[in-house]
Amino acid sequence: MIEVRDVHHVYLRDSPLAAVALRGISLTIPDGERIGLIGPTGSGKSTLVQTLNALIRPTSGTVSVDGEDIFAPKADRRRVRQKVALLFQYAEQQLFEETVAKDVAFGPRNLGLPEDEIATRVHEALQSVGLDPDRFGPRSPFTLSGGEMRRVALAGVLAMSPKVLILDEPTAGLDPQGKAEFLQLILRLHAQRQLTVILINHSMDEIAQTTERVIVLDAGRVVMDGPTRQIFARAEELEHLHLGIPQTAQILHRLRARGLPVRTDLFTLEEARAEVLRVLRPA
Amino acid sequence: MELTRYVSIGQYLPRDSVVHRLDPRTKIGVTTLLMVVIFVITDFTGYGLLAASLVGLFLLAQIPLGYAARGLRPILFLLLLTFVLNLFFSGLREGTPLVRLGPLVITSEALSRAAFISLRLVLLVVATSLFTYTTSPMALTDGMERLLRPFRRIGVPGHELAMMMSIALRFIPTLLEETERIMKAQMARGAEFQRGNLLRRARAMLPILVPLFVSAFRRADELALAMEARAYRGGEGRTRMKELAFAARDAVAWIVSVFATAVLLASRWLGLP
């Protein structure tokens, strides 16, 4: 469980270039939840997630992971980063090793694990992102496609055996099929490894399809926090923040505005189709 | 760790002053003359006058004098070294001994020489920093390109040099941002950069340098493509949005500095008072 208490962060405090990023964030993130973190550009999403694994030390406030204050003087940052993994935007750009297997091994090796344990983890991690370890392991990461490279990067953080997986726009720049596959992969990992997933994303459809809770940030504050359906029901407020709602919900909202009494909190094409048919063809 | 925000590129301080508005070519020229003057002057009186006029220029440019001192920080060590070396090993055989430290003797002549050489360094840095404080990197490259144009006949690729310089300047912040992101990404995988001996630290840089180079090459490729897509083919026949043009203030600056330099050179070599 991650607990965030009144976290404020100012970049370059005490300088003329000071920029306030977080203004008093408090959150509780229970184990195993799938959370969507949304908000306009510059709302503090990326800053917030970087405070969760001690990459950014907030100006004030506390963050604790499983009851331990991660900014305490004696806190073990490496252990925190092992527990709370963060996949950055365009994560394929962080690959550097000669082979895929070596690159995935980077994290476990930094943790000081024995060689056979490292090998097992690499194998498992590659398998769980859908890359055959025997086929891809010995290849150079730079010969792979963009989508494959991103999977390797994901395997790289999974090999740390984290409890929490934070993904900063993991589908940016992938083609539609690649996006869908990557989201499926995240859902599968959540189920298989009982991961807590925190997903930053600009596509409301993707958020609606993968998360059960949505946190909305604006100007460094939490402005909404609740179950995904409830949050997306507040279409006007979201629109006001330039965030919008999933496309299916948009269509349902419009149908409703034209007098068709449909529910508007449905986010998959199937659900929406069934709902429209239900209303048009009363039994 | 916010690399991007701590490193300022160049030292340009935007102000609305006469010095800022001078044509970059004028500033390059005047700065060059200043350097010549600094090397020609051989006495403290001269340097006193020069220092006073530099202070005047800083005030005119609305650059706080503290900034002039700040520019000296990076060369502090060099300055100290120069001073000490000149103090002990000035090569002056004769002189009035001031202090004796075993085999080392400090003469008053050596002290004065050491002070003079250090002052020369300080003035050089302050004079050039006035130039960088008041000239934006873009203006600087524009000025360079224009000044190099006459040398194209003898094969100096002025436009290309200026273009490379402005591209390099343009990408410094981008690369810094990228470095920061990659560093954090590797730290998220348990990398540490501040631990261990020098060799270990150097090895720890590898996971940053490789991705950085890969992306720099990719960016270079993309930029080249984007430039070619817009039919870039070098400086031949290329027009510019902002043409450099000399104004009355440039004439004033040129006349004053050329005149002052000429007087100085004349007094130096013709033995005038």
Coordinates of C-alpha atoms in Angstrom, one line a residue:
Chain A
M1 CA 0.0 0.0 0.0
I2 CA 1.2 3.5 -0.8
E3 CA 0.3 6.4 1.3
V4 CA 0.8 10.0 0.1
R5 CA 0.3 12.7 2.7
D6 CA 0.1 16.3 1.9
V7 CA 2.9 16.3 -0.7
H8 CA 4.0 19.6 -2.1
H9 CA 6.7 20.0 -4.7
V10 CA 8.3 23.0 -6.1
Y11 CA 11.0 22.7 -8.8
L12 CA 14.0 25.0 -8.3
R13 CA 12.7 26.3 -5.0
D14 CA 14.3 29.6 -3.9
S15 CA 15.2 30.6 -7.5
P16 CA 13.6 33.0 -9.9
L17 CA 12.7 29.9 -12.0
A18 CA 10.7 28.2 -9.2
A19 CA 7.7 26.2 -10.6
V20 CA 5.1 24.7 -8.3
A21 CA 4.2 21.2 -9.5
L22 CA 2.3 19.7 -6.6
R23 CA 0.2 21.6 -4.1
G24 CA -0.8 19.2 -1.3
I25 CA -1.5 15.8 -2.6
S26 CA -2.9 13.1 -0.3
L27 CA -3.8 9.7 -1.6
T28 CA -4.1 6.1 -0.5
I29 CA -3.3 3.4 -3.0
P30 CA -4.2 -0.1 -1.8
D31 CA -2.5 -3.2 -3.1
G32 CA -3.8 -4.6 -6.3
E33 CA -5.8 -1.6 -7.5
R34 CA -5.8 -0.5 -11.2
I35 CA -5.6 3.2 -11.1
G36 CA -5.8 5.7 -13.9
L37 CA -4.0 9.0 -13.4
I38 CA -5.3 11.7 -15.7
G39 CA -5.0 15.5 -15.9
P40 CA -4.1 18.2 -18.4
T41 CA -0.4 18.7 -19.4
G42 CA 1.5 20.2 -16.6
S43 CA -1.0 19.1 -13.9
G44 CA 1.8 17.3 -12.0
K45 CA 1.1 13.6 -13.0
S46 CA 4.7 12.8 -13.9
T47 CA 6.1 14.6 -10.9
L48 CA 3.6 12.8 -8.6
V49 CA 4.5 9.3 -9.8
Q50 CA 8.2 10.1 -9.5
T51 CA 7.8 10.9 -5.8
L52 CA 6.2 7.4 -5.3
N53 CA 9.5 5.7 -5.9
A54 CA 11.8 8.3 -4.5
L55 CA 13.1 9.6 -7.8
I56 CA 11.9 13.1 -6.8
R57 CA 12.1 14.2 -3.2
P58 CA 9.1 16.4 -2.6
T59 CA 9.6 19.8 -1.0
S60 CA 7.3 18.8 1.9
G61 CA 4.9 15.9 2.8
T62 CA 5.5 12.2 3.2
V63 CA 5.2 9.1 1.0
S64 CA 5.2 5.7 2.6
V65 CA 5.3 2.3 0.9
D66 CA 4.0 -0.6 3.0
G67 CA 4.2 1.6 6.1
E68 CA 7.8 2.8 5.6
D69 CA 8.5 6.4 5.0
I70 CA 10.6 6.3 1.8
F71 CA 12.3 9.6 2.5
A72 CA 13.4 8.8 6.0
P73 CA 17.1 9.2 6.4
K74 CA 17.7 5.5 6.6
A75 CA 15.3 4.4 4.0
D76 CA 16.6 2.0 1.4
R77 CA 15.9 3.8 -1.9
R78 CA 16.9 0.7 -3.9
R79 CA 14.3 -1.4 -2.1
V80 CA 11.7 1.2 -2.7
R81 CA 12.5 1.3 -6.4
Q82 CA 12.4 -2.5 -6.5
K83 CA 8.9 -2.5 -5.0
V84 CA 7.6 0.4 -7.0
A85 CA 8.6 0.1 -10.6
L86 CA 8.2 3.0 -13.0
L87 CA 8.1 2.7 -16.8
F88 CA 8.8 6.0 -18.3
Q89 CA 7.4 7.5 -21.5
Y90 CA 9.1 6.1 -24.6
A91 CA 10.8 3.6 -22.4
E92 CA 12.4 1.9 -25.4
Q93 CA 14.9 4.7 -25.4
Q94 CA 16.5 3.5 -22.2
L95 CA 17.8 0.3 -23.7
F96 CA 21.5 0.1 -23.8
E97 CA 22.9 -3.4 -23.6
E98 CA 24.2 -5.6 -26.3
T99 CA 21.5 -8.1 -26.0
V100 CA 17.9 -8.1 -24.8
A101 CA 18.6 -10.6 -22.1
K102 CA 21.5 -8.5 -20.7
D103 CA 19.3 -5.4 -20.7
V104 CA 16.5 -7.1 -18.8
A105 CA 19.1 -8.3 -16.4
F106 CA 20.3 -4.8 -15.6
G107 CA 17.7 -4.3 -12.8
P108 CA 18.1 -7.6 -11.0
R109 CA 21.9 -7.3 -11.3
N110 CA 21.7 -3.9 -9.6
L111 CA 19.7 -5.6 -6.8
G112 CA 22.7 -7.8 -6.3
L113 CA 20.9 -11.1 -7.0
P114 CA 22.8 -14.3 -7.7
E115 CA 23.3 -15.2 -11.4
D116 CA 20.9 -18.1 -11.5
E117 CA 18.2 -16.0 -10.0
I118 CA 18.9 -13.3 -12.5
A119 CA 18.6 -15.8 -15.3
T120 CA 15.3 -17.0 -14.1
R121 CA 13.9 -13.5 -13.7
V122 CA 15.0 -12.5 -17.2
H123 CA 13.4 -15.6 -18.6
E124 CA 10.1 -15.0 -16.7
A125 CA 10.0 -11.3 -17.5
L126 CA 10.5 -11.8 -21.2
Q127 CA 7.9 -14.5 -21.2
S128 CA 5.4 -12.4 -19.4
V129 CA 5.7 -9.6 -21.9
G130 CA 5.1 -12.1 -24.7
L131 CA 8.6 -12.3 -26.1
D132 CA 10.2 -15.7 -26.5
P133 CA 13.3 -15.6 -24.3
D134 CA 15.2 -18.0 -26.5
R135 CA 14.5 -16.2 -29.7
F136 CA 14.7 -12.6 -28.4
G137 CA 17.2 -12.9 -25.5
P138 CA 20.4 -13.1 -27.6
R139 CA 19.3 -10.4 -30.1
S140 CA 20.5 -6.8 -29.9
P141 CA 17.6 -4.5 -28.7
F142 CA 18.4 -2.1 -31.5
T143 CA 17.3 -4.6 -34.1
L144 CA 13.8 -4.9 -32.7
S145 CA 10.7 -3.0 -33.8
G146 CA 9.5 -0.1 -31.6
G147 CA 6.7 -2.1 -30.0
E148 CA 9.1 -5.0 -29.2
M149 CA 11.6 -2.6 -27.7
R150 CA 9.0 -1.2 -25.5
R151 CA 8.1 -4.7 -24.3
V152 CA 11.7 -5.3 -23.6
A153 CA 11.8 -2.1 -21.5
L154 CA 8.7 -3.3 -19.6
A155 CA 10.4 -6.7 -19.1
G156 CA 13.3 -4.7 -17.7
V157 CA 11.2 -3.3 -14.9
L158 CA 9.2 -6.5 -14.3
A159 CA 12.5 -8.3 -13.7
M160 CA 12.7 -6.2 -10.5
S161 CA 9.7 -8.2 -9.3
P162 CA 7.8 -5.0 -8.3
K163 CA 4.5 -4.9 -6.3
V164 CA 3.5 -1.7 -8.0
L165 CA 3.8 -0.9 -11.6
I166 CA 3.6 2.7 -12.7
L167 CA 3.3 3.3 -16.4
D168 CA 3.7 6.8 -17.9
E169 CA 1.9 6.9 -21.2
P170 CA 2.9 3.3 -22.1
T171 CA 1.0 3.3 -25.4
A172 CA 2.2 6.6 -26.8
G173 CA 3.5 6.3 -30.3
L174 CA 2.3 2.7 -30.8
D175 CA 0.0 1.8 -33.6
P176 CA -3.7 1.0 -32.7
Q177 CA -3.1 -2.8 -32.6
G178 CA 0.1 -2.3 -30.6
K179 CA -1.8 -0.1 -28.1
A180 CA -4.6 -2.7 -27.7
E181 CA -2.0 -5.5 -27.2
F182 CA 0.0 -3.5 -24.7
L183 CA -3.1 -2.7 -22.6
Q184 CA -4.1 -6.4 -22.7
L185 CA -0.6 -7.2 -21.5
I186 CA -0.9 -4.8 -18.6
L187 CA -4.2 -6.3 -17.6
R188 CA -2.8 -9.8 -17.8
L189 CA 0.2 -8.8 -15.7
H190 CA -2.1 -7.3 -13.1
A191 CA -4.0 -10.6 -12.9
Q192 CA -1.0 -12.9 -12.9
R193 CA 1.3 -11.0 -10.6
Q194 CA -1.3 -9.3 -8.4
L195 CA 0.3 -6.0 -9.3
T196 CA -0.9 -2.6 -8.3
V197 CA -1.1 -0.7 -11.6
I198 CA -1.0 3.1 -11.9
L199 CA -1.5 4.2 -15.5
I200 CA -0.9 7.7 -16.8
N201 CA -2.6 8.2 -20.1
H202 CA -4.2 10.8 -22.3
S203 CA -6.6 8.4 -24.0
M204 CA -9.8 8.3 -21.9
D205 CA -10.8 5.1 -23.8
E206 CA -7.7 3.3 -22.7
I207 CA -8.2 4.5 -19.1
A208 CA -11.8 3.4 -19.1
Q209 CA -10.8 0.0 -20.4
T210 CA -8.0 -0.8 -18.0
T211 CA -8.7 0.9 -14.7
E212 CA -11.2 0.6 -11.9
R213 CA -10.3 3.9 -10.2
V214 CA -9.5 7.3 -11.7
I215 CA -7.6 10.1 -10.1
V216 CA -7.8 13.5 -11.8
L217 CA -5.1 16.0 -11.2
D218 CA -5.3 19.7 -12.1
A219 CA -2.6 22.3 -11.3
G220 CA -1.0 20.1 -8.7
R221 CA -4.1 19.1 -6.8
V222 CA -6.4 16.1 -6.8
V223 CA -9.7 17.4 -8.2
M224 CA -11.5 14.1 -8.6
D225 CA -10.9 10.6 -7.2
G226 CA -13.3 7.7 -7.5
P227 CA -14.5 4.6 -9.4
T228 CA -13.9 4.9 -13.1
R229 CA -17.6 4.9 -14.0
Q230 CA -18.4 7.6 -11.5
I231 CA -15.6 9.8 -12.7
F232 CA -16.5 9.5 -16.4
A233 CA -20.1 10.3 -15.5
R234 CA -18.9 13.8 -14.6
A235 CA -18.5 14.6 -18.3
E236 CA -18.9 18.4 -18.0
E237 CA -16.3 18.8 -15.3
L238 CA -13.8 16.7 -17.3
E239 CA -14.5 18.6 -20.4
H240 CA -13.8 21.8 -18.4
L241 CA -10.4 20.4 -17.7
H242 CA -9.9 19.6 -21.4
L243 CA -9.9 15.9 -20.6
G244 CA -13.1 14.6 -22.2
I245 CA -14.7 11.2 -21.8
P246 CA -14.4 7.9 -23.6
Q247 CA -15.8 7.9 -27.2
T248 CA -18.6 5.5 -26.4
A249 CA -19.8 7.6 -23.5
Q250 CA -19.7 10.6 -25.8
I251 CA -22.0 9.0 -28.3
L252 CA -24.3 7.8 -25.5
H253 CA -24.4 11.3 -24.1
R254 CA -25.4 12.7 -27.5
L255 CA -28.1 10.1 -28.0
R256 CA -29.4 10.9 -24.6
A257 CA -29.4 14.6 -25.5
R258 CA -31.5 13.8 -28.5
G259 CA -34.1 12.1 -26.4
L260 CA -32.9 8.4 -26.3
P261 CA -33.0 7.3 -22.7
V262 CA -29.7 5.3 -22.7
R263 CA -27.2 4.9 -19.9
T264 CA -24.1 7.0 -20.5
D265 CA -21.5 5.2 -18.3
L266 CA -20.6 2.5 -20.7
F267 CA -17.0 2.4 -22.1
T268 CA -16.8 -0.6 -24.4
L269 CA -18.3 -0.9 -27.8
E270 CA -20.1 -4.1 -26.9
E271 CA -21.7 -2.6 -23.8
A272 CA -22.8 0.5 -25.7
R273 CA -24.2 -1.5 -28.6
A274 CA -26.2 -3.7 -26.2
E275 CA -27.5 -0.6 -24.4
V276 CA -28.6 1.1 -27.6
L277 CA -30.3 -2.0 -28.8
R278 CA -32.0 -2.5 -25.4
V279 CA -33.5 1.0 -25.6
L280 CA -34.5 0.9 -29.2
R281 CA -36.1 -2.6 -29.0
P282 CA -37.9 -2.9 -25.7
A283 CA -38.7 -6.5 -25.0
Chain B
M1 CA 18.1 16.3 -9.7
E2 CA 16.8 18.6 -12.3
L3 CA 19.7 19.0 -14.7
T4 CA 17.8 21.0 -17.2
R5 CA 16.9 23.7 -14.7
Y6 CA 20.3 24.1 -13.2
V7 CA 22.3 24.5 -16.4
S8 CA 21.8 27.8 -18.2
I9 CA 22.9 27.8 -21.8
G10 CA 25.2 30.5 -22.7
Q11 CA 25.0 33.4 -20.3
Y12 CA 22.7 35.6 -22.3
L13 CA 20.8 38.1 -20.0
P14 CA 18.1 39.7 -22.0
R15 CA 17.8 43.4 -21.3
D16 CA 16.7 46.4 -23.3
S17 CA 19.9 48.3 -23.6
V18 CA 22.0 50.0 -26.2
V19 CA 24.7 47.4 -25.9
H20 CA 22.2 44.6 -26.4
R21 CA 20.8 46.3 -29.5
L22 CA 24.2 46.7 -31.1
D23 CA 24.7 44.6 -34.2
P24 CA 26.4 41.3 -33.3
R25 CA 29.1 42.0 -35.9
T26 CA 29.9 45.3 -34.1
K27 CA 30.1 43.4 -30.8
I28 CA 32.4 40.7 -32.2
G29 CA 34.6 43.4 -33.7
V30 CA 34.7 45.6 -30.6
T31 CA 35.4 42.6 -28.4
T32 CA 38.3 41.6 -30.6
L33 CA 39.7 45.1 -30.4
L34 CA 39.3 44.9 -26.6
M35 CA 41.3 41.7 -26.5
V36 CA 44.1 43.4 -28.6
V37 CA 44.1 46.3 -26.2
I38 CA 44.3 44.1 -23.2
F39 CA 47.4 42.5 -24.6
V40 CA 49.0 45.7 -25.7
I41 CA 48.7 47.5 -22.4
T42 CA 51.7 46.9 -20.2
D43 CA 51.0 49.0 -17.1
F44 CA 48.6 49.1 -14.2
T45 CA 47.4 52.6 -15.1
G46 CA 46.3 51.3 -18.5
Y47 CA 44.4 48.5 -16.9
G48 CA 42.9 50.8 -14.4
L49 CA 41.4 52.9 -17.2
L50 CA 40.3 49.8 -19.0
A51 CA 38.6 48.4 -15.9
A52 CA 36.8 51.7 -15.4
S53 CA 35.5 51.7 -19.0
L54 CA 34.4 48.0 -18.7
V55 CA 32.5 49.0 -15.5
G56 CA 30.9 51.7 -17.5
L57 CA 29.9 49.3 -20.3
F58 CA 28.4 46.9 -17.8
L59 CA 26.3 49.7 -16.4
L60 CA 25.3 50.8 -19.9
A61 CA 24.3 47.2 -20.6
Q62 CA 22.2 47.0 -17.4
I63 CA 24.2 43.9 -16.3
P64 CA 24.7 43.9 -12.6
L65 CA 28.4 43.9 -11.7
G66 CA 27.9 40.8 -9.7
Y67 CA 27.5 38.9 -12.9
A68 CA 30.9 40.1 -14.1
A69 CA 32.4 38.5 -11.0
R70 CA 30.3 35.4 -11.5
G71 CA 31.9 34.8 -14.8
L72 CA 35.2 34.5 -13.1
R73 CA 34.2 31.6 -10.9
P74 CA 35.0 28.9 -13.4
I75 CA 38.6 30.2 -13.9
L76 CA 39.3 30.8 -10.2
F77 CA 41.6 27.8 -10.1
L78 CA 43.4 28.8 -13.3
L79 CA 43.7 32.3 -11.9
L80 CA 45.3 31.1 -8.7
L81 CA 47.7 28.8 -10.5
T82 CA 48.8 31.6 -12.8
F83 CA 49.3 33.9 -9.9
V84 CA 51.4 31.4 -7.9
L85 CA 53.5 30.3 -10.9
N86 CA 54.3 33.8 -11.8
L87 CA 55.0 34.7 -8.2
F88 CA 57.7 32.0 -7.8
F89 CA 58.9 31.3 -11.3
S90 CA 58.6 34.6 -13.0
G91 CA 62.0 34.2 -14.7
L92 CA 63.0 37.6 -13.4
R93 CA 66.5 37.1 -12.2
E94 CA 66.9 40.5 -10.5
G95 CA 64.7 42.1 -8.1
T96 CA 64.1 43.2 -4.5
P97 CA 63.5 40.1 -2.4
L98 CA 60.4 40.4 -0.2
V99 CA 60.0 37.0 1.3
R100 CA 62.3 34.0 1.3
L101 CA 60.7 30.5 1.6
G102 CA 63.7 28.1 1.5
P103 CA 64.9 28.0 -2.1
L104 CA 62.0 30.1 -3.2
V105 CA 62.2 33.8 -3.3
I106 CA 59.4 36.3 -3.9
T107 CA 60.6 39.5 -5.3
S108 CA 58.5 42.6 -5.5
E109 CA 59.0 42.6 -9.3
A110 CA 57.6 39.0 -9.4
L111 CA 54.7 40.0 -7.2
S112 CA 53.8 42.9 -9.5
R113 CA 54.2 40.6 -12.5
A114 CA 52.0 38.0 -11.0
A115 CA 49.3 40.6 -10.2
F116 CA 49.5 42.0 -13.6
I117 CA 49.2 38.7 -15.4
S118 CA 46.2 37.7 -13.2
L119 CA 44.6 41.0 -13.9
R120 CA 45.1 40.5 -17.6
L121 CA 43.2 37.1 -17.3
V122 CA 40.4 38.7 -15.3
L123 CA 40.0 41.5 -17.8
L124 CA 39.9 39.1 -20.7
V125 CA 37.2 37.0 -19.1
V126 CA 35.2 40.0 -18.0
A127 CA 35.4 41.6 -21.5
T128 CA 34.3 38.5 -23.2
S129 CA 31.5 37.8 -20.7
L130 CA 30.1 41.2 -21.4
F131 CA 29.8 40.0 -25.0
T132 CA 28.1 36.8 -24.0
Y133 CA 25.8 38.5 -21.5
T134 CA 24.5 40.9 -24.1
T135 CA 24.4 38.7 -27.3
S136 CA 21.9 36.0 -27.7
P137 CA 23.3 32.7 -29.2
M138 CA 21.2 33.3 -32.3
A139 CA 22.6 36.8 -32.8
L140 CA 26.0 35.4 -32.3
T141 CA 25.8 32.8 -35.0
D142 CA 24.1 35.3 -37.4
G143 CA 27.0 37.7 -36.8
M144 CA 29.6 35.0 -37.3
E145 CA 28.0 33.8 -40.5
R146 CA 27.9 37.3 -41.9
L147 CA 31.5 38.0 -40.9
L148 CA 32.7 34.7 -42.5
R149 CA 30.9 35.4 -45.8
P150 CA 33.9 37.1 -47.5
F151 CA 36.0 34.1 -46.8
R152 CA 33.8 31.8 -48.8
R153 CA 36.0 32.3 -51.8
I154 CA 38.9 30.6 -50.0
G155 CA 36.7 27.8 -49.0
V156 CA 35.5 28.7 -45.5
P157 CA 32.0 27.3 -45.1
G158 CA 30.7 30.2 -43.1
H159 CA 27.0 29.4 -43.4
E160 CA 27.5 25.7 -42.6
L161 CA 29.6 26.5 -39.5
A162 CA 27.0 28.9 -38.2
M163 CA 24.2 26.4 -38.9
M164 CA 26.1 23.7 -37.1
M165 CA 26.6 26.1 -34.2
S166 CA 23.0 27.1 -33.9
I167 CA 21.8 23.5 -34.2
A168 CA 24.2 22.5 -31.4
L169 CA 23.0 25.3 -29.2
R170 CA 19.4 24.4 -30.0
F171 CA 19.9 20.8 -28.9
I172 CA 21.7 21.3 -25.6
P173 CA 18.5 21.7 -23.6
T174 CA 16.9 18.8 -25.4
L175 CA 19.8 16.5 -24.7
L176 CA 20.0 17.6 -21.1
E177 CA 16.3 16.8 -20.6
E178 CA 16.9 13.4 -22.2
T179 CA 19.9 12.7 -20.0
E180 CA 17.8 13.4 -17.0
R181 CA 15.0 11.2 -18.2
I182 CA 17.3 8.3 -19.0
M183 CA 19.2 8.7 -15.7
K184 CA 15.9 8.4 -13.8
A185 CA 14.8 5.5 -15.9
Q186 CA 18.0 3.6 -15.0
M187 CA 17.7 4.7 -11.4
A188 CA 14.2 3.2 -11.4
R189 CA 15.9 0.0 -12.3
G190 CA 18.2 0.3 -9.3
A191 CA 21.2 2.0 -10.9
E192 CA 23.3 4.2 -8.7
F193 CA 25.7 6.9 -10.0
Q194 CA 27.2 8.2 -6.9
R195 CA 28.5 5.0 -5.4
G196 CA 31.9 3.3 -5.7
N197 CA 35.3 4.3 -7.0
L198 CA 36.0 6.2 -10.1
L199 CA 36.1 3.1 -12.3
R200 CA 32.7 2.0 -11.0
R201 CA 31.2 5.4 -11.5
A202 CA 32.6 5.6 -15.0
R203 CA 31.0 2.2 -15.8
A204 CA 27.8 3.4 -14.3
M205 CA 27.6 6.1 -17.0
L206 CA 27.4 3.5 -19.7
P207 CA 23.6 2.9 -19.3
I208 CA 23.2 6.7 -19.8
L209 CA 25.6 7.3 -22.6
V210 CA 24.6 4.5 -24.9
P211 CA 20.9 5.6 -25.0
L212 CA 21.9 9.2 -25.2
F213 CA 24.1 8.6 -28.3
V214 CA 21.5 6.4 -29.9
S215 CA 18.9 9.1 -29.6
A216 CA 21.3 11.9 -30.6
F217 CA 22.0 10.0 -33.8
R218 CA 18.3 9.4 -34.4
R219 CA 17.6 13.1 -33.8
A220 CA 20.3 14.1 -36.2
D221 CA 18.9 11.8 -38.8
E222 CA 15.4 13.2 -38.3
L223 CA 16.5 16.8 -38.4
A224 CA 18.5 16.2 -41.6
L225 CA 15.5 14.7 -43.2
A226 CA 13.2 17.5 -42.0
M227 CA 15.6 20.1 -43.3
E228 CA 15.9 18.4 -46.7
A229 CA 12.1 18.0 -46.8
R230 CA 12.0 21.8 -46.7
A231 CA 14.6 22.0 -49.5
Y232 CA 17.5 23.1 -47.4
R233 CA 20.6 23.0 -49.5
G234 CA 23.1 25.1 -47.7
G235 CA 23.5 28.9 -47.6
E236 CA 23.6 29.4 -51.4
G237 CA 20.9 32.0 -52.3
R238 CA 19.2 31.7 -48.9
T239 CA 17.5 34.8 -47.7
R240 CA 16.9 35.6 -44.0
M241 CA 13.9 36.9 -42.1
K242 CA 16.0 39.2 -40.0
E243 CA 18.7 40.9 -42.0
L244 CA 21.5 42.3 -39.9
A245 CA 21.8 46.0 -40.4
F246 CA 24.2 48.5 -39.0
A247 CA 22.6 51.5 -37.2
A248 CA 24.0 54.8 -36.0
R249 CA 24.9 53.2 -32.6
D250 CA 27.1 50.7 -34.3
A251 CA 29.0 53.5 -36.0
V252 CA 29.5 55.2 -32.7
A253 CA 30.7 52.0 -31.1
W254 CA 33.1 51.3 -34.0
I255 CA 34.5 54.8 -34.1
V256 CA 35.1 55.1 -30.4
S257 CA 36.8 51.7 -30.1
V258 CA 38.9 51.9 -33.3
F259 CA 40.0 55.4 -32.3
A260 CA 40.9 54.3 -28.7
T261 CA 42.8 51.3 -30.0
A262 CA 44.6 53.4 -32.6
V263 CA 45.6 56.0 -30.0
L264 CA 46.9 53.2 -27.7
L265 CA 48.8 51.4 -30.4
A266 CA 50.3 54.7 -31.5
S267 CA 51.4 55.7 -28.0
R268 CA 52.9 52.2 -27.6
W269 CA 55.0 52.0 -30.7
L270 CA 55.6 55.6 -31.6
G271 CA 56.6 56.3 -28.0
L272 CA 54.1 59.1 -27.6
P273 CA 53.2 60.0 -24.0

